[in-house]
Short mmCIF file of C-alpha atoms and ligand atoms in Angstrom, two decimals:
data_model
loop_
_atom_site.label_atom_id
_atom_site.label_comp_id
_atom_site.label_asym_id
_atom_site.label_seq_id
_atom_site.Cartn_x
_atom_site.Cartn_y
_atom_site.Cartn_z
CA MET A 1 6.90 25.02 -2.94
CA ALA A 2 5.96 23.66 -6.48
CA GLU A 3 2.52 24.65 -7.73
CA GLN A 4 0.05 22.00 -6.80
CA LYS A 5 -0.99 19.51 -9.56
CA LYS A 6 -3.95 20.59 -11.69
CA LEU A 7 -6.03 17.53 -10.81
CA LEU A 8 -5.57 18.04 -7.03
CA ARG A 9 -6.32 21.73 -7.40
CA ALA A 10 -9.72 20.77 -8.96
CA LEU A 11 -10.35 18.22 -6.12
CA ALA A 12 -9.61 20.95 -3.65
CA GLY A 13 -12.49 22.88 -5.10
CA GLU A 14 -10.57 25.32 -7.29
CA THR A 15 -12.17 26.62 -10.47
CA GLN A 16 -9.62 26.59 -13.35
CA ASP A 17 -9.73 28.26 -16.69
CA VAL A 18 -8.64 25.03 -18.39
CA PRO A 19 -9.86 21.95 -16.45
CA PRO A 20 -7.60 19.01 -15.84
CA ILE A 21 -8.27 16.07 -18.22
CA TRP A 22 -7.82 12.30 -18.08
CA MET A 23 -9.84 9.45 -19.60
CA MET A 24 -11.43 6.30 -18.16
CA ARG A 25 -9.65 3.22 -19.78
CA GLN A 26 -7.06 5.51 -21.15
CA ALA A 27 -4.58 2.59 -21.14
CA GLY A 28 -6.43 0.24 -23.43
CA ARG A 29 -6.99 -1.61 -26.63
CA TYR A 30 -7.60 1.43 -28.79
CA LEU A 31 -3.81 2.12 -28.41
CA PRO A 32 -1.29 0.05 -30.65
CA GLU A 33 1.29 0.33 -27.90
CA TYR A 34 -1.08 -1.15 -25.37
CA ARG A 35 -1.87 -4.09 -27.76
CA ALA A 36 1.81 -4.77 -28.15
CA THR A 37 2.47 -4.74 -24.37
CA ARG A 38 -0.64 -6.91 -23.72
CA ALA A 39 0.70 -9.45 -26.31
CA GLN A 40 4.00 -9.46 -24.49
CA ALA A 41 2.30 -10.18 -21.09
CA GLY A 42 0.12 -12.91 -22.48
CA ASP A 43 -3.49 -12.46 -21.12
CA PHE A 44 -5.08 -9.53 -19.45
CA LEU A 45 -4.73 -10.92 -15.79
CA SER A 46 -1.01 -11.64 -16.36
CA LEU A 47 -0.58 -8.08 -17.40
CA CYS A 48 -2.42 -6.81 -14.19
CA TYR A 49 -0.05 -8.82 -12.07
CA ASN A 50 3.16 -7.87 -13.86
CA PRO A 51 4.29 -4.59 -12.20
CA GLU A 52 6.78 -3.48 -14.80
CA LEU A 53 4.31 -4.06 -17.74
CA ALA A 54 1.30 -2.71 -15.82
CA ALA A 55 3.32 0.44 -15.07
CA GLU A 56 4.38 0.60 -18.67
CA VAL A 57 0.78 0.55 -20.08
CA THR A 58 -0.19 3.13 -17.44
CA LEU A 59 2.42 5.43 -18.75
CA GLN A 60 1.69 4.93 -22.40
CA PRO A 61 -1.26 7.41 -22.56
CA ILE A 62 0.66 9.92 -20.39
CA ARG A 63 3.53 9.90 -22.91
CA ARG A 64 1.30 10.05 -25.95
CA TYR A 65 -1.14 12.77 -24.66
CA GLY A 66 0.19 14.32 -21.39
CA PHE A 67 -3.05 13.71 -19.42
CA ASP A 68 -3.17 15.37 -16.11
CA ALA A 69 -3.73 11.99 -14.37
CA ALA A 70 -2.73 8.41 -14.67
CA ILE A 71 -4.97 5.69 -13.32
CA LEU A 72 -3.33 2.55 -11.95
CA PHE A 73 -3.69 -0.31 -14.50
CA ALA A 74 -5.54 -3.24 -12.75
CA ASP A 75 -9.16 -4.33 -12.57
CA ILE A 76 -12.08 -4.15 -10.02
CA LEU A 77 -12.37 -7.87 -10.19
CA LEU A 78 -9.05 -8.50 -8.55
CA ILE A 79 -10.67 -8.09 -5.21
CA PRO A 80 -12.96 -11.12 -5.63
CA GLN A 81 -9.87 -13.12 -6.77
CA ALA A 82 -7.99 -12.06 -3.69
CA LEU A 83 -10.81 -13.23 -1.58
CA GLY A 84 -10.53 -16.60 -3.11
CA ALA A 85 -13.05 -16.55 -6.17
CA ASP A 86 -11.79 -18.11 -9.45
CA LEU A 87 -11.43 -15.42 -12.12
CA TRP A 88 -10.76 -15.74 -15.81
CA PHE A 89 -11.43 -13.58 -18.95
CA VAL A 90 -12.96 -15.13 -22.03
CA THR A 91 -11.64 -13.27 -25.09
CA GLY A 92 -14.34 -11.26 -26.76
CA GLU A 93 -16.91 -12.02 -24.00
CA GLY A 94 -15.58 -10.68 -20.71
CA PRO A 95 -14.99 -11.88 -17.12
CA ARG A 96 -16.01 -15.23 -15.59
CA LEU A 97 -15.91 -15.94 -11.84
CA SER A 98 -16.93 -18.80 -9.68
CA THR A 99 -20.49 -17.85 -8.38
CA ILE A 100 -21.67 -17.08 -4.93
CA THR A 101 -25.39 -18.00 -4.44
CA SER A 102 -25.27 -19.88 -1.11
CA GLU A 103 -23.90 -19.74 2.43
CA ALA A 104 -21.54 -22.58 1.41
CA ASP A 105 -20.14 -20.61 -1.49
CA PHE A 106 -19.61 -17.66 0.75
CA ALA A 107 -17.94 -19.73 3.33
CA LYS A 108 -15.25 -20.65 0.80
CA LEU A 109 -13.95 -16.99 0.60
CA GLY A 110 -10.90 -16.14 2.51
CA PRO A 111 -10.48 -13.52 5.28
CA VAL A 112 -9.75 -9.89 4.27
CA SER A 113 -6.29 -10.11 5.89
CA ASP A 114 -5.27 -12.63 3.21
CA ILE A 115 -5.97 -10.39 0.17
CA HIS A 116 -2.54 -8.71 0.06
CA GLU A 117 -0.79 -11.97 -0.78
CA THR A 118 -2.57 -11.72 -4.24
CA LEU A 119 -2.54 -8.01 -4.50
CA ASN A 120 1.19 -7.30 -3.62
CA PRO A 121 2.11 -6.97 -7.37
CA ILE A 122 -0.57 -4.20 -7.67
CA TYR A 123 1.06 -2.20 -4.83
CA GLU A 124 4.46 -2.66 -6.61
CA THR A 125 2.87 -1.16 -9.76
CA VAL A 126 1.84 1.82 -7.64
CA ARG A 127 5.37 2.27 -6.30
CA ILE A 128 7.03 2.08 -9.78
CA LEU A 129 4.52 4.59 -11.10
CA SER A 130 4.95 7.10 -8.22
CA ARG A 131 8.66 7.16 -9.13
CA GLU A 132 8.25 7.34 -12.83
CA LEU A 133 5.31 9.68 -13.50
CA PRO A 134 6.06 13.30 -14.51
CA SER A 135 5.94 15.66 -11.50
CA GLU A 136 2.64 17.31 -12.78
CA THR A 137 0.77 14.09 -13.27
CA THR A 138 -1.53 12.89 -10.55
CA LEU A 139 -1.69 9.04 -9.78
CA ILE A 140 -5.24 7.72 -9.27
CA GLY A 141 -5.81 4.40 -7.43
CA PHE A 142 -9.19 2.64 -7.60
CA ALA A 143 -11.43 -0.05 -6.57
CA GLY A 144 -14.93 -1.26 -7.55
CA ALA A 145 -17.77 -0.42 -5.34
CA PRO A 146 -19.10 -3.24 -3.25
CA TRP A 147 -22.45 -3.38 -5.21
CA THR A 148 -20.88 -3.54 -8.59
CA VAL A 149 -18.23 -6.17 -7.45
CA ALA A 150 -21.05 -8.23 -5.88
CA THR A 151 -23.06 -8.26 -9.10
CA TYR A 152 -20.08 -10.17 -10.84
CA MET A 153 -19.39 -12.33 -7.78
CA ILE A 154 -22.96 -13.54 -7.48
CA ALA A 155 -23.64 -13.94 -11.15
CA GLY A 156 -20.16 -15.10 -12.18
CA ARG A 157 -20.05 -12.77 -15.09
CA GLY A 158 -21.30 -9.38 -16.30
CA THR A 159 -25.12 -9.23 -16.68
CA PRO A 160 -27.33 -6.72 -18.53
CA ASP A 161 -29.69 -6.18 -15.65
CA GLN A 162 -27.82 -7.46 -12.61
CA GLY A 163 -30.73 -9.84 -12.27
CA PRO A 164 -28.92 -12.57 -10.16
CA ALA A 165 -27.64 -9.95 -7.62
CA HIS A 166 -31.06 -8.41 -7.35
CA ALA A 167 -32.62 -11.84 -6.84
CA LEU A 168 -30.12 -12.75 -4.05
CA ARG A 169 -30.65 -9.43 -2.24
CA GLU A 170 -34.35 -10.01 -2.18
CA GLU A 171 -34.41 -13.79 -1.41
CA ASN A 172 -31.29 -14.06 0.97
CA THR A 173 -30.75 -10.52 2.18
CA ALA A 174 -28.51 -11.64 5.05
CA LEU A 175 -26.22 -13.45 2.71
CA PHE A 176 -26.16 -10.56 0.32
CA GLU A 177 -25.35 -8.11 2.97
CA ALA A 178 -22.56 -10.30 4.53
CA LEU A 179 -20.99 -10.44 1.00
CA LEU A 180 -21.17 -6.63 0.68
CA ALA A 181 -19.71 -6.21 4.09
CA ARG A 182 -16.76 -8.53 3.17
CA ILE A 183 -16.14 -6.68 -0.03
CA THR A 184 -16.44 -3.21 1.74
CA GLU A 185 -13.78 -4.26 4.35
CA ALA A 186 -11.44 -5.59 1.61
CA THR A 187 -11.81 -2.46 -0.38
CA ILE A 188 -10.89 -0.18 2.51
CA GLU A 189 -7.68 -2.31 3.17
CA TYR A 190 -6.90 -2.53 -0.60
CA LEU A 191 -7.22 1.18 -1.15
CA SER A 192 -5.25 1.99 2.00
CA MET A 193 -2.37 -0.13 0.63
CA GLN A 194 -2.52 1.72 -2.74
CA ILE A 195 -2.35 5.03 -0.92
CA ASP A 196 0.56 3.78 1.26
CA ALA A 197 2.26 2.89 -2.03
CA GLY A 198 1.80 6.26 -3.50
CA ALA A 199 -1.73 6.61 -4.92
CA GLU A 200 -2.65 10.47 -4.62
CA VAL A 201 -6.40 10.06 -5.20
CA VAL A 202 -8.72 7.02 -5.14
CA LYS A 203 -11.80 6.40 -7.20
CA ILE A 204 -14.56 4.01 -6.41
CA PHE A 205 -16.36 2.62 -9.56
CA ASP A 206 -19.96 1.72 -9.08
CA SER A 207 -20.80 0.89 -12.72
CA TRP A 208 -24.15 -0.61 -11.86
CA ALA A 209 -25.38 1.81 -9.28
CA GLY A 210 -28.07 2.93 -11.68
CA SER A 211 -29.91 -0.42 -11.27
CA LEU A 212 -30.53 0.23 -7.68
CA LYS A 213 -33.76 2.16 -7.01
CA GLY A 214 -34.96 4.16 -4.05
CA GLU A 215 -34.18 2.59 -0.62
CA ALA A 216 -31.90 0.02 -2.28
CA PHE A 217 -29.77 2.75 -3.74
CA ALA A 218 -29.36 4.38 -0.38
CA LYS A 219 -28.51 1.06 1.38
CA TYR A 220 -26.29 -0.62 -1.25
CA ALA A 221 -24.74 2.20 -3.34
CA LEU A 222 -24.63 5.25 -1.12
CA GLU A 223 -23.95 3.60 2.29
CA PRO A 224 -20.93 1.34 1.18
CA CYS A 225 -19.41 4.41 -0.45
CA ARG A 226 -19.91 6.47 2.75
CA GLN A 227 -18.30 3.68 4.83
CA ILE A 228 -15.21 3.29 2.52
CA THR A 229 -14.79 7.07 2.40
CA ALA A 230 -15.15 7.52 6.14
CA ALA A 231 -12.50 4.75 6.94
CA LEU A 232 -10.13 6.28 4.27
CA LYS A 233 -10.59 9.91 5.58
CA GLU A 234 -9.81 8.72 9.06
CA ARG A 235 -6.65 7.19 8.00
CA TYR A 236 -5.71 9.63 5.14
CA PRO A 237 -7.57 12.92 5.64
CA HIS A 238 -5.62 14.56 2.77
CA ILE A 239 -6.44 11.93 0.02
CA PRO A 240 -9.29 12.94 -2.11
CA VAL A 241 -11.94 10.39 -3.13
CA ILE A 242 -13.85 10.33 -6.44
CA GLY A 243 -17.17 8.43 -6.50
CA PHE A 244 -18.77 7.16 -9.68
CA PRO A 245 -22.28 5.99 -9.03
CA ARG A 246 -22.98 5.40 -12.82
CA GLU A 247 -26.39 6.24 -14.06
CA ALA A 248 -27.59 7.48 -10.78
CA GLY A 249 -29.65 10.12 -12.49
CA ASP A 250 -31.32 12.37 -9.99
CA LYS A 251 -29.59 10.61 -7.22
CA TYR A 252 -26.33 12.20 -8.21
CA VAL A 253 -27.83 15.16 -6.37
CA GLY A 254 -26.49 15.42 -2.80
CA PHE A 255 -24.43 12.21 -3.30
CA ALA A 256 -21.10 13.94 -2.48
CA LYS A 257 -22.37 15.40 0.74
CA ALA A 258 -24.10 12.13 1.88
CA THR A 259 -21.04 9.99 1.24
CA GLY A 260 -18.22 12.50 2.06
CA ILE A 261 -16.52 12.07 -1.36
CA ASP A 262 -14.57 15.00 -2.81
CA CYS A 263 -15.83 14.65 -6.43
CA VAL A 264 -18.79 13.02 -8.29
CA ALA A 265 -17.93 11.38 -11.71
CA LEU A 266 -20.92 11.78 -14.04
CA ASP A 267 -21.99 9.45 -16.87
CA ASN A 268 -23.04 10.92 -20.10
CA SER A 269 -26.80 10.36 -19.55
CA VAL A 270 -27.13 13.64 -17.50
CA ASP A 271 -26.97 17.10 -19.17
CA PRO A 272 -23.86 19.10 -18.17
CA GLU A 273 -26.09 22.26 -17.58
CA TRP A 274 -28.40 20.26 -15.17
CA ALA A 275 -25.32 18.82 -13.44
CA ALA A 276 -23.69 22.17 -13.06
CA ALA A 277 -26.80 23.58 -11.36
CA ASN A 278 -27.64 20.52 -9.23
CA VAL A 279 -24.52 18.45 -8.50
CA GLN A 280 -21.52 20.91 -9.01
CA VAL A 281 -23.15 23.33 -6.53
CA ASP A 282 -21.71 20.97 -3.88
CA GLY A 283 -18.17 20.73 -5.22
CA CYS A 284 -15.97 19.11 -7.99
CA VAL A 285 -17.55 17.06 -10.77
CA GLN A 286 -15.93 14.89 -13.36
CA GLY A 287 -17.14 14.10 -16.87
CA ASN A 288 -18.93 13.68 -19.15
CA LEU A 289 -18.44 13.39 -22.79
CA ALA A 290 -20.11 10.27 -24.45
CA SER A 291 -17.35 7.67 -25.32
CA ARG A 292 -18.76 7.37 -28.90
CA HIS A 293 -17.26 10.71 -29.81
CA MET A 294 -13.79 8.90 -29.60
CA VAL A 295 -15.10 6.68 -32.38
CA THR A 296 -16.90 9.21 -34.48
CA GLY A 297 -14.78 12.49 -34.03
CA GLY A 298 -15.44 15.47 -36.08
CA GLN A 299 -17.43 18.64 -35.45
CA ASP A 300 -19.86 16.87 -33.05
CA LEU A 301 -16.85 15.95 -30.79
CA ILE A 302 -15.66 19.47 -30.85
CA ASP A 303 -19.07 20.95 -30.12
CA GLU A 304 -19.99 18.60 -27.42
CA THR A 305 -16.60 18.98 -25.76
CA ARG A 306 -17.00 22.87 -25.78
CA ARG A 307 -20.53 22.52 -24.43
CA ILE A 308 -19.32 20.54 -21.29
CA VAL A 309 -16.36 22.76 -20.59
CA ALA A 310 -18.69 25.72 -20.81
CA ALA A 311 -21.36 24.33 -18.66
CA PHE A 312 -18.88 23.42 -15.86
CA LYS A 313 -16.68 26.57 -16.22
CA ASN A 314 -17.96 28.36 -13.02
CA GLY A 315 -16.78 25.62 -10.62
CA PRO A 316 -14.35 22.86 -10.03
CA HIS A 317 -14.32 20.39 -12.98
CA ILE A 318 -12.19 17.38 -14.20
CA PHE A 319 -12.84 16.69 -17.91
CA ASN A 320 -13.33 12.96 -18.66
CA LEU A 321 -15.60 10.80 -20.67
CA GLY A 322 -18.88 9.49 -19.19
CA HIS A 323 -17.55 5.93 -19.32
CA GLY A 324 -14.51 4.14 -20.49
CA ILE A 325 -13.06 4.59 -24.04
CA THR A 326 -13.83 1.61 -26.33
CA PRO A 327 -11.37 -0.55 -28.23
CA ASP A 328 -12.84 0.78 -31.70
CA ALA A 329 -11.90 4.43 -30.83
CA ASP A 330 -9.49 6.41 -32.99
CA PRO A 331 -6.39 7.74 -31.12
CA ASP A 332 -6.54 10.95 -33.14
CA ASN A 333 -9.93 11.69 -31.83
CA VAL A 334 -8.59 11.61 -28.31
CA GLN A 335 -6.08 14.23 -29.28
CA LEU A 336 -8.85 16.37 -30.80
CA MET A 337 -10.68 16.20 -27.47
CA ILE A 338 -7.62 17.26 -25.57
CA ASP A 339 -6.83 20.10 -27.90
CA THR A 340 -10.42 21.30 -27.71
CA VAL A 341 -10.35 21.35 -23.89
CA ARG A 342 -7.00 23.02 -23.63
CA ASN A 343 -7.18 25.44 -26.47
CA GLY A 344 -10.87 26.11 -26.61
O1 CP3 B 401 -9.37 3.04 -16.58
C1 CP3 B 401 -8.33 2.48 -16.69
O2 CP3 B 401 -7.53 2.55 -17.73
C2 CP3 B 401 -7.76 1.78 -15.46
C3 CP3 B 401 -7.87 0.35 -15.57
C4 CP3 B 401 -9.23 -0.27 -15.47
C5 CP3 B 401 -9.58 -1.47 -16.13
N1 CP3 B 401 -10.83 -1.82 -15.70
C6 CP3 B 401 -8.77 -2.18 -17.12
C7 CP3 B 401 -9.38 -3.13 -18.04
C8 CP3 B 401 -10.31 0.06 -14.64
C9 CP3 B 401 -10.47 1.20 -13.69
C10 CP3 B 401 -11.24 -0.94 -14.81
C11 CP3 B 401 -12.56 -0.85 -14.19
C12 CP3 B 401 -13.56 -1.90 -14.33
N2 CP3 B 401 -13.38 -3.27 -14.73
C13 CP3 B 401 -15.01 -1.72 -14.22
C14 CP3 B 401 -15.58 -0.43 -13.74
C15 CP3 B 401 -15.67 0.62 -14.88
C16 CP3 B 401 -16.52 0.20 -15.98
O3 CP3 B 401 -15.93 0.08 -17.08
O4 CP3 B 401 -17.73 0.25 -15.82
C17 CP3 B 401 -15.52 -3.02 -14.62
C18 CP3 B 401 -17.06 -3.18 -14.61
C19 CP3 B 401 -14.58 -3.84 -14.83
C20 CP3 B 401 -14.71 -5.32 -15.14
C21 CP3 B 401 -14.21 -5.67 -16.53
N3 CP3 B 401 -12.89 -5.62 -16.90
C22 CP3 B 401 -14.95 -6.10 -17.59
C23 CP3 B 401 -16.42 -6.23 -17.62
C24 CP3 B 401 -13.91 -6.31 -18.61
C25 CP3 B 401 -14.28 -6.83 -19.94
C26 CP3 B 401 -14.94 -5.93 -20.95
C27 CP3 B 401 -13.83 -5.42 -21.89
O5 CP3 B 401 -13.70 -4.21 -22.07
O6 CP3 B 401 -13.17 -6.30 -22.50
C28 CP3 B 401 -12.75 -6.00 -18.15
C29 CP3 B 401 -11.46 -6.03 -18.89
C30 CP3 B 401 -10.61 -4.83 -18.94
N4 CP3 B 401 -10.29 -4.05 -17.68
C31 CP3 B 401 -9.82 -4.33 -20.01
C32 CP3 B 401 -9.06 -3.23 -19.44
C33 CP3 B 401 -8.09 -2.40 -20.22
C34 CP3 B 401 -9.73 -4.96 -21.30
C35 CP3 B 401 -8.84 -6.06 -21.23
C36 CP3 B 401 -8.03 -6.47 -22.40
O7 CP3 B 401 -7.03 -5.98 -22.66
O8 CP3 B 401 -8.52 -7.34 -23.09
#
C-alpha cells in the first residue's frame, strides 16, 4: 500500500519531522495566474460555478508550490445562495446578500433538499480535482460554520462586529435559532456531497466565532460544529474534520474534544507555545503564522516560521497561516515560508 498522504497522517495524530503545509486562500489574487483565470471567468461567482476554471485555480498553487493539500475553490456564501438568498460581490468592498431580519424573510428561503440544484457545479469541481491532483496531495472540502454564515445572511454583508446578527439573536431568538438550524442541516448535506465527490477532509470555517462570548459561544459556535461533525462521522467515520473557530482565544482549549473534530485550526492571536501546551495536548492543530509575513517577508518571516514549527514539533501539526493570505502578498514570500518549514 502506498504510504499515506502527509496531511492525512497529521490528522490521524502522527507527529512528523516536517509538518505538512498548505495555506488558506492559497488560490487567490496574490497569484498572477489566478488573476488571469479570474478575468477569463468574469466575476468571482462565475469562477466558483465554472468547474473547469475552479479546478484550474485550485491546482495553480499546487503546481507552483507543491503544497500538501488543495482546498476546493468555492465560497462559504454559496450555501445562502443555494437556500434562495440573493448574492453578489461588489468589487473592492465584498459580498452583498438579501437580508433576513423577519419571519417573512426567513419564509422565502427554500428547503435544504433544493440546495444541490445550485451546488452541483461545485461537486463537479471536486470530481475533477480528485482525478487531477497529484497522488500525494490531499483534497480539502469546506463550508462556513452556521454562525458565520448567519452573520452575512442577517446583515446582508460583512460587518466589523456582527452587530445585526447579535441583535437578532437577542431580540428574536426563535427566528435566529431557526436560521441556524436551516444552515446546519444544509451544511451537513453540502459537505456530504463534497465527500461523495472525492473530498478527503472537510474544514468548517467559523471566522466570527470570536465575537460569541460565554454561553453564546457554547450554543452557537461549539454546538453547531458538534452537530455537523457528529452527522458526518456517522456517515463517513474515516473522513477527518478540521474546525476553525477563529479568535476563540481560551475557548480553543477543549474545543476538539467537545465537538468531535480531528484538528483545531488556530488564528495568529494565540502564542504557539501556549497552544502546544493547551490545545495540541488533545490532538492535531493547524496554524498559525500571521498573514502579514506574506507581505513583509525577510528575517521576521523566517524567525516566526521556525518558532511555530519548533513549538508544535512534539505533536501532530499542519503548518498554515492564521487567516487567509491577502491580495498584496508577494508570491516569493510564500516560497520562503515553505522552504523554511521543509528545510529548517
Ligand atoms: O482558501 C481557499 O483558497 C478556498 C476558497 C475560499 C474562498 N473563500 C475564496 C474566495 C474559502 C475557503 C473562502 C472562505 C470564506 N469566504 C470565508 C471564511 C474564511 C475567512 O476568510 O474568514 C469568508 C468569511 C468568506 C466570505 C467572503 N468571500 C468575503 C468576505 C469575500 C470578500 C473579501 C475579499 O477577499 O475580497 C470573499 C471573496 C473571496 N472568496 C475571494 C476568494 C479567492 C476573493 C474573490 C476575488 O477573486 O475577487
